[in-house]
CSV table of C-alpha atoms and ligand atoms in Angstrom, one decimal:
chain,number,residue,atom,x,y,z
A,2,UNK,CA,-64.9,-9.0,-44.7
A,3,UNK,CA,-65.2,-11.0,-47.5
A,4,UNK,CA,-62.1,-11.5,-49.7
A,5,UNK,CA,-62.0,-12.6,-53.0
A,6,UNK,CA,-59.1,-15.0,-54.2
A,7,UNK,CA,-57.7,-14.4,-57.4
A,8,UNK,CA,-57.8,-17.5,-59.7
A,9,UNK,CA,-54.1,-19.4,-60.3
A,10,UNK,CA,-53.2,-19.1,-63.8
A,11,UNK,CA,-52.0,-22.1,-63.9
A,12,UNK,CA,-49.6,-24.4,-61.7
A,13,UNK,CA,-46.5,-24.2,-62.9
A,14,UNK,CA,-43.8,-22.8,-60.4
A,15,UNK,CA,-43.2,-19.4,-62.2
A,16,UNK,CA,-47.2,-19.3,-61.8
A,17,UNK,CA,-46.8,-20.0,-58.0
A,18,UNK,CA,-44.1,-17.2,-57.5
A,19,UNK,CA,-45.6,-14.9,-58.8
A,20,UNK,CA,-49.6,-15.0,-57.0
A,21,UNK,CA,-47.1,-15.5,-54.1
A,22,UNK,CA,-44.9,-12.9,-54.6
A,23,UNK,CA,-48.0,-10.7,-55.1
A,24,UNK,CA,-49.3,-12.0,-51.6
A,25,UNK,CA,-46.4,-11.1,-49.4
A,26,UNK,CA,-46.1,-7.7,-50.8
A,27,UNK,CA,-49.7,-7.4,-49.5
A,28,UNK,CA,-48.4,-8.7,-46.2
A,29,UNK,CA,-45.3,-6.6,-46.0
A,30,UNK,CA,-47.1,-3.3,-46.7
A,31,UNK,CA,-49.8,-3.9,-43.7
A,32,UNK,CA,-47.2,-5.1,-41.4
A,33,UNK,CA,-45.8,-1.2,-41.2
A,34,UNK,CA,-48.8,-0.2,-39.9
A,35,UNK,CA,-49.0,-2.5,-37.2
A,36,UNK,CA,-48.5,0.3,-34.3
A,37,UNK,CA,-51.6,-0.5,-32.1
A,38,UNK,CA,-52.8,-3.7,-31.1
A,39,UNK,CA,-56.2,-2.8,-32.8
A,40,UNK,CA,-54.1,-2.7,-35.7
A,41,UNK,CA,-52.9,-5.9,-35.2
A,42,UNK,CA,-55.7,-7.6,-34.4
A,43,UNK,CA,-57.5,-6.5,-37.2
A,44,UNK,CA,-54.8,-8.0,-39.2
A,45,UNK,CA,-54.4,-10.9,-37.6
A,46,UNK,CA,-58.3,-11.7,-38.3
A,47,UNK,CA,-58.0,-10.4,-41.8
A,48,UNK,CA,-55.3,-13.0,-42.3
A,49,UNK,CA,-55.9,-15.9,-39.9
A,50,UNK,CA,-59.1,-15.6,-39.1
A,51,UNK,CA,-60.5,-19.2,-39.2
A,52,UNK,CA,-63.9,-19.1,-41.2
A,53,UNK,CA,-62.8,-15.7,-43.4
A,54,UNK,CA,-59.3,-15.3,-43.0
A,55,UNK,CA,-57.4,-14.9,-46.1
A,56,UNK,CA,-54.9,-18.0,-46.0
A,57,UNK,CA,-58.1,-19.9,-45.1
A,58,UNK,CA,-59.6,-19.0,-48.5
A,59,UNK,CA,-56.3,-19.5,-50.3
A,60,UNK,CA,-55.9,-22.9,-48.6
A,61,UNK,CA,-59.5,-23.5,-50.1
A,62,UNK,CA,-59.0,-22.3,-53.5
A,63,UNK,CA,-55.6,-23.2,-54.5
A,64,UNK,CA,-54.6,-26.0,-52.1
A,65,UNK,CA,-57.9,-28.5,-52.5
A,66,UNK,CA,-58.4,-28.4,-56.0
A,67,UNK,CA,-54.5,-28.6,-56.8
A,68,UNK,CA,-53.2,-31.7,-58.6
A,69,UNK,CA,-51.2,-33.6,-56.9
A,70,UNK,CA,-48.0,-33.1,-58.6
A,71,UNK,CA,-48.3,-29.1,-57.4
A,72,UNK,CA,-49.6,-29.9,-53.8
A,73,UNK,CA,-45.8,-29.7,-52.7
A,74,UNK,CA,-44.9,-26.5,-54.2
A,75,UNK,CA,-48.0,-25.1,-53.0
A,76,UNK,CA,-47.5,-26.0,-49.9
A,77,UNK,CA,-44.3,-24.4,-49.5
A,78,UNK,CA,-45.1,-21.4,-50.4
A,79,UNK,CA,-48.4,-21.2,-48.3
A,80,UNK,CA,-46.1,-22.4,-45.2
A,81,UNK,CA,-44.0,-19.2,-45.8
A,82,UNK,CA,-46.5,-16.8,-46.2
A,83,UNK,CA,-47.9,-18.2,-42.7
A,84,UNK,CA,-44.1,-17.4,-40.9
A,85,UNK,CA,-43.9,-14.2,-42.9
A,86,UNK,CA,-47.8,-13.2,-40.9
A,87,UNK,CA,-46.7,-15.0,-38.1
A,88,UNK,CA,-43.8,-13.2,-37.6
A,89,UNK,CA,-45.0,-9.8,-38.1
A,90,UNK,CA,-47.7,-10.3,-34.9
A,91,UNK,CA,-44.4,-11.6,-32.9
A,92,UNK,CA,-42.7,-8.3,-33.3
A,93,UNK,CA,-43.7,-5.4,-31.0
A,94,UNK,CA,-45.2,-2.3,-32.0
A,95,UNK,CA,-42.5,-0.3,-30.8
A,96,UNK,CA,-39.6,-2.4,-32.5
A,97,UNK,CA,-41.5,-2.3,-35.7
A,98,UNK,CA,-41.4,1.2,-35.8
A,99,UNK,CA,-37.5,1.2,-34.8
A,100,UNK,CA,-37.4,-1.0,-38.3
A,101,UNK,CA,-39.1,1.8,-40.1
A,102,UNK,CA,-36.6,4.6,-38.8
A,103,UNK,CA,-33.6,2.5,-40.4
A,104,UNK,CA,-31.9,0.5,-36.8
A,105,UNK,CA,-29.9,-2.1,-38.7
A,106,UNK,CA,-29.9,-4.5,-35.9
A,107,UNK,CA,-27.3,-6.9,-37.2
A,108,UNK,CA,-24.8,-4.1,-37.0
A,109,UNK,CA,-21.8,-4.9,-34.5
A,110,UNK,CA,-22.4,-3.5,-30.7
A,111,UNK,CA,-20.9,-1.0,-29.1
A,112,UNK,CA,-18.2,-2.5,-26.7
A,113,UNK,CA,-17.7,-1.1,-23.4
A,114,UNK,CA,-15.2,-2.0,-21.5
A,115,UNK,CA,-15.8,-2.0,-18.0
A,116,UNK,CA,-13.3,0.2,-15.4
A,117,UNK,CA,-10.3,-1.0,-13.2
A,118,UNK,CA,-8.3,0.2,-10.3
A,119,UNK,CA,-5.2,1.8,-11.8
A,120,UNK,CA,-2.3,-0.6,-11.2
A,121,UNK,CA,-0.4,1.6,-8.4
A,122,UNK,CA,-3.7,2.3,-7.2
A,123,UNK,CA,-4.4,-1.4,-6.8
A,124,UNK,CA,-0.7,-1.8,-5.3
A,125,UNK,CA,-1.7,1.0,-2.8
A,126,UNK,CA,-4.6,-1.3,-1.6
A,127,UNK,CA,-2.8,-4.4,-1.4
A,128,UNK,CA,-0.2,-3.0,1.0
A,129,UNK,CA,-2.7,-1.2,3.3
A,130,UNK,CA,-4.4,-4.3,3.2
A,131,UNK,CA,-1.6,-6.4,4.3
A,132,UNK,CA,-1.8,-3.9,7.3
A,133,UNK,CA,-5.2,-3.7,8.2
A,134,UNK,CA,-5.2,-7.8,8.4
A,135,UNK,CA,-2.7,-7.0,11.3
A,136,UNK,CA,-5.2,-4.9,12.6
A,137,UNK,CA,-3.9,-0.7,11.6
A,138,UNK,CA,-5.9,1.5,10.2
A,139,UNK,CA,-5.6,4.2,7.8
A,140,UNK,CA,-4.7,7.9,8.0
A,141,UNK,CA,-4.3,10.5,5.4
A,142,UNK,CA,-3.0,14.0,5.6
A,143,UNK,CA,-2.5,17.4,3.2
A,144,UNK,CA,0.1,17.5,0.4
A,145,UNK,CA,0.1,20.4,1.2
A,146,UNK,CA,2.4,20.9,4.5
A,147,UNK,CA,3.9,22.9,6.9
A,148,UNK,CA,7.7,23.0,7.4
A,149,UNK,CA,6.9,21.7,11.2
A,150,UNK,CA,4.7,18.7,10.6
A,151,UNK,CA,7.5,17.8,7.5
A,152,UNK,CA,10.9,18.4,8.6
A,153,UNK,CA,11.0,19.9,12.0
A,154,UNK,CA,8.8,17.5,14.3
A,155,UNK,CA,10.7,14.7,12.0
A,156,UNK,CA,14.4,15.8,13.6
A,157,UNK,CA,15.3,17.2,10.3
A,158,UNK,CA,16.6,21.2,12.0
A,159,UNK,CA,16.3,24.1,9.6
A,160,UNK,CA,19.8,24.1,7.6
A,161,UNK,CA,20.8,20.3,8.2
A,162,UNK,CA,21.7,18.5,6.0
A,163,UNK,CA,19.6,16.0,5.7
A,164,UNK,CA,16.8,18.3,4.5
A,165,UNK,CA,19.1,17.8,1.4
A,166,UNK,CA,17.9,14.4,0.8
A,167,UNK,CA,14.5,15.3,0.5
A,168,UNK,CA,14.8,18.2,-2.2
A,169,UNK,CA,11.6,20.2,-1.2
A,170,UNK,CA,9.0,21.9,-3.7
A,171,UNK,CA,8.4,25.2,-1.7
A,172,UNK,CA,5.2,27.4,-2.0
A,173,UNK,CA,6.1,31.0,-3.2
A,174,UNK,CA,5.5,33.9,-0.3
A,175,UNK,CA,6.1,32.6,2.2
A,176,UNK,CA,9.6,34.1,3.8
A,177,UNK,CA,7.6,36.4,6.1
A,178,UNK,CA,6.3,33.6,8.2
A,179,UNK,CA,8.0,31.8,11.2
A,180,UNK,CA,10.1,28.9,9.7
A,181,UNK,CA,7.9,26.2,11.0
A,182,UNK,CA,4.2,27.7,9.2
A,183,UNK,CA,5.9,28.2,5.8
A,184,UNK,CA,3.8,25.8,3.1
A,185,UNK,CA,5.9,23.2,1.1
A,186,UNK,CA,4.6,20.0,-0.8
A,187,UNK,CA,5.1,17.1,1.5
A,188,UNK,CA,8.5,15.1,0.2
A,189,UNK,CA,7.0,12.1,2.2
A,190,UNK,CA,4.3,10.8,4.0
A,191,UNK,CA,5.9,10.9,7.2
A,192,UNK,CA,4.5,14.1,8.4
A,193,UNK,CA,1.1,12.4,8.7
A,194,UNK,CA,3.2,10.2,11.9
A,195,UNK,CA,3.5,13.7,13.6
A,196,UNK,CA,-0.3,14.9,12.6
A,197,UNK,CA,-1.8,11.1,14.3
A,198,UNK,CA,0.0,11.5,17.5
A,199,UNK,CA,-0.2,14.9,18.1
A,200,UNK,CA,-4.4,13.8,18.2
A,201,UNK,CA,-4.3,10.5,19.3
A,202,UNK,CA,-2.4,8.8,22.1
A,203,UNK,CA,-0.9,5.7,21.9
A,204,UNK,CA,-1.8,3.0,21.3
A,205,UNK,CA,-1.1,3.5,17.5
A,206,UNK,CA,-1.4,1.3,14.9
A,207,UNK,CA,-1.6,3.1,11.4
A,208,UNK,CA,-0.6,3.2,7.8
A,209,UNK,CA,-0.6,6.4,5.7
A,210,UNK,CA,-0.8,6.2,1.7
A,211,UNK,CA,-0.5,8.8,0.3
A,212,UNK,CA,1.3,11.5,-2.4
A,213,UNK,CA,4.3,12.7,-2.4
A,214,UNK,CA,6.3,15.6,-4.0
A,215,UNK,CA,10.1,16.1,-5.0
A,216,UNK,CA,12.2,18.4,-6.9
A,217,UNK,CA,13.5,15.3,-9.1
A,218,UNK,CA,14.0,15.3,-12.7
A,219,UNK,CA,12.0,12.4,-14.4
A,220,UNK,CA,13.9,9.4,-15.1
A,221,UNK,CA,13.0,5.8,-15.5
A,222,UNK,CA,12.8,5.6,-12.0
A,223,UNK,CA,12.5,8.6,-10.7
A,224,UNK,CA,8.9,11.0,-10.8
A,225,UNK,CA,8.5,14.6,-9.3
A,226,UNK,CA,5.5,13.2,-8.0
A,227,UNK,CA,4.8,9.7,-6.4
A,228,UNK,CA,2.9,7.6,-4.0
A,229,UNK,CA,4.6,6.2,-0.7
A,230,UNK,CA,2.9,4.0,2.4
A,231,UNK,CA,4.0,5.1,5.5
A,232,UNK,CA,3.5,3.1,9.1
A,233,UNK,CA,3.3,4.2,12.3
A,234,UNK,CA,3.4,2.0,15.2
A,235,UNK,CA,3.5,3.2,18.6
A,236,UNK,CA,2.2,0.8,22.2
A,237,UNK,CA,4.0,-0.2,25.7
A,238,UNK,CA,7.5,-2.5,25.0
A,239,UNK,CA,7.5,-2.3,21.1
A,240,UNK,CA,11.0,-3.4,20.0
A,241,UNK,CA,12.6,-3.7,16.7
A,242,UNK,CA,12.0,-7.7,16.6
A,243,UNK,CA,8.1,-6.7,16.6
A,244,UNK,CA,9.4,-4.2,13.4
A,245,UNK,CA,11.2,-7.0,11.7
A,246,UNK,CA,8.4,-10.0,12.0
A,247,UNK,CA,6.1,-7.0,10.9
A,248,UNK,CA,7.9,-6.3,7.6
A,249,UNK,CA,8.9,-10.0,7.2
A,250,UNK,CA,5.6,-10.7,7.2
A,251,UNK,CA,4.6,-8.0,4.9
A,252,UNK,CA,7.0,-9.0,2.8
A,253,UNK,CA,6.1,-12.1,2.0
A,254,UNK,CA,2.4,-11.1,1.9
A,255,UNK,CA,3.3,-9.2,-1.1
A,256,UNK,CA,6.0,-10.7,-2.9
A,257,UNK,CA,5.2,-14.3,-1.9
A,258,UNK,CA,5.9,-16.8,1.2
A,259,UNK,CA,9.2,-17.8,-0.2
A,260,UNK,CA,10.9,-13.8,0.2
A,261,UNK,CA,13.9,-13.4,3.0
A,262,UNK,CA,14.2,-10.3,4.4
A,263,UNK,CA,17.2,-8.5,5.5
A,264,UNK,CA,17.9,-5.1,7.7
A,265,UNK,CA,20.9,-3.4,6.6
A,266,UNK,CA,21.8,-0.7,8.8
A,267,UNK,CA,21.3,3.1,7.5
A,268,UNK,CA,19.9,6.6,8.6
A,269,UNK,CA,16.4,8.7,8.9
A,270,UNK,CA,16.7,11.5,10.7
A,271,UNK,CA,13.2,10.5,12.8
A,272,UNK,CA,14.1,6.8,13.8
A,273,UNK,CA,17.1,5.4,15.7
A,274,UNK,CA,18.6,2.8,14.9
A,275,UNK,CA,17.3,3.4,10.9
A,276,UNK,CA,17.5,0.8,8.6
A,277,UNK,CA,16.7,-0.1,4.9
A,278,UNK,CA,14.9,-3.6,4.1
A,279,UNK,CA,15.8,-5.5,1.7
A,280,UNK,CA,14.1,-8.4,0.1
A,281,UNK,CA,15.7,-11.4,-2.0
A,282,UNK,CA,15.7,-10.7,-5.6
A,283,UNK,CA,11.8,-11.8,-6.6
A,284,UNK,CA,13.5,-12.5,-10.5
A,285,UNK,CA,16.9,-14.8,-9.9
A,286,UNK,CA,15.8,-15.9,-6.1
A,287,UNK,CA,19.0,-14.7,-4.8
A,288,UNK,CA,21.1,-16.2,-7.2
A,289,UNK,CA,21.9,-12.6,-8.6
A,290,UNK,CA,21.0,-11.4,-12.0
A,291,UNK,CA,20.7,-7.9,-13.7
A,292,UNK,CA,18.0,-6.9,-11.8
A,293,UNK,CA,19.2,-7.3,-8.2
A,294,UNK,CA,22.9,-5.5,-9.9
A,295,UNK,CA,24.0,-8.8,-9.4
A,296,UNK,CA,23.5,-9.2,-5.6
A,297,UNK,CA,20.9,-11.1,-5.0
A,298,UNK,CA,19.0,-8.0,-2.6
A,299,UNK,CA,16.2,-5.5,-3.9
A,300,UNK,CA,16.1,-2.2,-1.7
A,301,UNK,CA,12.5,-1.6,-1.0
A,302,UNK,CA,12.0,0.3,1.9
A,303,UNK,CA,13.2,3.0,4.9
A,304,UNK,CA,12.6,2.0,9.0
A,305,UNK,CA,13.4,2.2,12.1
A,306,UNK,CA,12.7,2.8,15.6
A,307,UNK,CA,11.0,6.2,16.5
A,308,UNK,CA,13.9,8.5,17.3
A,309,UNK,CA,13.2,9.9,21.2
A,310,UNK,CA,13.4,13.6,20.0
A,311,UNK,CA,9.9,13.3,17.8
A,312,UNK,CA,8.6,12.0,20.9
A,313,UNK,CA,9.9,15.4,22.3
A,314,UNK,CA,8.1,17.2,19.4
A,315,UNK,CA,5.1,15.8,19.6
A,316,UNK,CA,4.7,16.2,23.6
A,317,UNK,CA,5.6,19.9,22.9
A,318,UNK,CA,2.6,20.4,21.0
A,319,UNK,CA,-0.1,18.4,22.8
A,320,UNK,CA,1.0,20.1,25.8
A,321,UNK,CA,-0.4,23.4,24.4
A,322,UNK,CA,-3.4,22.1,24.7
A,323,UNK,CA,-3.4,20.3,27.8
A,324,UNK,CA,-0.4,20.8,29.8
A,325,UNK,CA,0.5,18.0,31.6
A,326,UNK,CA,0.4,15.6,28.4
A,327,UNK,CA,2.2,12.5,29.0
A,328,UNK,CA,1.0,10.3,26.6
A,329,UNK,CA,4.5,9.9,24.4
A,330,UNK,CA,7.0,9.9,27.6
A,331,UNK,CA,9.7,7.5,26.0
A,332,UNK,CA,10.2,6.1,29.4
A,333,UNK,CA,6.7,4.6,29.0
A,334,UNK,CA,6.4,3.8,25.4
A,335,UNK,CA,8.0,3.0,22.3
A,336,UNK,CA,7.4,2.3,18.5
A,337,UNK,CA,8.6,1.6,15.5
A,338,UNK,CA,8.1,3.3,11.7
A,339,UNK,CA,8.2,2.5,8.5
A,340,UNK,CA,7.9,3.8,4.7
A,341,UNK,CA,8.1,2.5,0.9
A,342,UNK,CA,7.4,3.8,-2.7
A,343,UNK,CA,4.3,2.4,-4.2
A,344,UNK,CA,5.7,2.5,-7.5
A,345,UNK,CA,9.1,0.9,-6.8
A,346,UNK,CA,6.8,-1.9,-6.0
A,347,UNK,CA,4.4,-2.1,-9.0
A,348,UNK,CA,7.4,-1.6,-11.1
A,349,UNK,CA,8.9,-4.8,-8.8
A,350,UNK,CA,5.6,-6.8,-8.9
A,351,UNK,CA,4.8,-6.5,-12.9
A,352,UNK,CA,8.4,-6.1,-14.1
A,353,UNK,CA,8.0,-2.4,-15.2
A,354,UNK,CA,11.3,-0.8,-16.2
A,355,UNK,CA,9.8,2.2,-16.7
A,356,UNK,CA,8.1,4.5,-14.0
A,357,UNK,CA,6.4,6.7,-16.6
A,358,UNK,CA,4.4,4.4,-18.0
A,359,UNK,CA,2.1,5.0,-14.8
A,360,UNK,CA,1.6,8.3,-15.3
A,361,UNK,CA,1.3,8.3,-20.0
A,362,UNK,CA,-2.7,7.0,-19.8
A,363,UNK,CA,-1.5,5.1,-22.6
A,364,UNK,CA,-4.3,2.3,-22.9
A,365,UNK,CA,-2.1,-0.3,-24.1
A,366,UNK,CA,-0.2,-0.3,-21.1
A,367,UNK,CA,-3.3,-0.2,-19.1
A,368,UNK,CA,-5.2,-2.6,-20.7
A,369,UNK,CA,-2.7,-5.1,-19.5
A,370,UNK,CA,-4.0,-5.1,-16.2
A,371,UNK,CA,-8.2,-5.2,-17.0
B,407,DAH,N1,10.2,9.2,4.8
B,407,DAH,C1,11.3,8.4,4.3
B,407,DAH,C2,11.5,8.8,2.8
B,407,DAH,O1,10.7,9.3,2.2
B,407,DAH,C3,10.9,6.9,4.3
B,407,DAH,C4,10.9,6.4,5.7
B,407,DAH,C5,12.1,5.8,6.2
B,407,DAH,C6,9.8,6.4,6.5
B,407,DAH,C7,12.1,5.4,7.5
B,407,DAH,C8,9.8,5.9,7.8
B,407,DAH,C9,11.0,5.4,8.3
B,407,DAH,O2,8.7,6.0,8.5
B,407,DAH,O3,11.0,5.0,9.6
B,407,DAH,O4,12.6,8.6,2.3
């Protein structure tokens, strides 16, 4: 391979620029074809080869004979035409050919955000977590539910009242079955306390998250459909001081160390005594402020002490399969149970007024929590 070198025409800079200019254009237009590494080894001899290599001849017939006025500009010029070579050996075969299909790789990348829990998802593991630390475990159940398992079992009689508390999304046909096998949308997790026991004897030590379904119109607190955590716990001399240091301690798990708790007497049709738990206002400390209505208490959840007649209900049905079932004789055992809306306590934890932003997917809301 023996290259010739043109002659400089003279050495002037617009002289320089342009054999230069002439050079690289030579250089750019093998560099495409630098797929294989034949390809670039040929090139890399053709221009860097030591004893024939093109810059060597340059270097020879432009760069020794040069006066010494144009050594400098020379120079330069021959130290970029040496990067531009350089550079077009660095560059991989396959990259080069990305160049020629147009990849503009200064172009801004494509951000992708990476996934988080949903906020009353995380809330939902922070409370079961609280209770696994005390050493429960988790049970789920069907939304789907049987009259029996969600009213009946629970002490709630067909016709009483208190079924009006819970206004019930019914499944359609089902009038020609028994009361107790007709379908409804749980209104609660409770059911799930009746399902545990009926299968397991005590002791128990659970908590059940879980959906929920009412006939409610949407409000800003209020959602057809929501998420409770229920807890069932069920062992030889349980007594409502183990249910309050429980929930006092749950309570300050979650809302922080500095949280009172109080029990203010009230009614479920499946404990007795009942009563709601209330926590000291999180925003004024007690002080009272909009939030609390001015009372210093936030109403957070529903408990009490399993009534005897579930008990009665669940015996009943273990004892179909094995008849002399004594597992849940109230003379032997008794337990206490509890149950709170997950999003009642997002909304308290982040200061959400509104309940629907949980369910709008609106990314600006959600963001907030990445
Ligand atoms: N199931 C009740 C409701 O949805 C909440 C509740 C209250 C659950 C007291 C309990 C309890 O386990 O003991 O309103």
């Amino acid at each position: 391979m023996t290259d010739t070198i043109p002659q400089l025409a003279s050495h002037d800079e617009p002289a320089l620029d342009q054999a230069f200019r002439t050079l690289a254009t030579e250089v750019q237009a093998e560099t495409a074809a630098l797929t294989t590494p034949e390809a670039q080894e040929n090139f890399r001899l053709h221009w860097l080869g030591r004893k024939q290599g093109r810059l060597k001849l340059i270097s020879e017939a432009w760069l020794k004979s040069a006066p010494a006025e144009a050594r400098k500009p020379l120079g330069i010029r021959f130290n970029q035409l040496k990067q531009q070579i350089e550079q077009a050996l660095e560059a991989p075969a396959s990259q080069k050919s990305a160049v020629v299909l147009g990849l503009d790789i200064t172009l801004p990348g494509v951000i992708r955000s990476p996934g988080i829990p949903h906020p009353l998802l995380e809330t939902m593991r922070q409370i079961v977590e609280v209770f696994h630390h005390l050493g429960y475990s988790t049970n789920l159940g069907p939304q789907v539910e049987t009259d029996f398992y969600n009213f009946e079992a629970l002490n709630f009689p067909p016709n009483h009242p208190a079924r009006d508390t819970q206004d019930t999304l019914l499944i359609a046909n089902q009038q020609s079955k028994p009361s107790r096998d007709r379908l409804l949308m749980r209104t609660h997790t409770s059911p799930v306390q009746i399902r545990t026991m009926v299968q397991q004897a005590p002791p128990i030590r659970i908590v059940i998250p879980g959906k929920v379904h009412r006939n409610d119109a949407a409000d800003a607190t209020h959602s057809p459909i929501f998420h409770q955590v229920e807890g069932l716990c069920v062992d030889t001399n349980i007594t409502f001081s183990d249910l309050k240091g429980t929930l006092d301690h749950a309570m300050k798990a979650l809302f922080g160390s500095s949280v009172k708790t109080r029990f203010f007497p009230s009614f479920f049709p499946f404990t007795e005594p009942s009563a709601d738990v209330q926590i000291s206002c999180i925003f004024c400390g007690g002080k009272g402020c909009r939030k609390c209505k001015h009372s210093g208490w936030i109403e957070l959840l529903g408990c009490g002490m399993v009534d005897p007649a579930v008990f009665a209900s669940v015996t009943e049905e273990r004892r179909k399969t094995n008849p002399a079932d004594d597992a849940y004789n109230p003379e032997k055992i008794s337990g206490f149970a509890f149950g709170m809306g997950v999003e009642r306590i997002a909304m308290i934890q982040h200061g959400i007024s509104d309940i629907g932003h949980f369910y709008s997917g609106d990314m600006r809301f959600l963001e907030q929590f990445a």
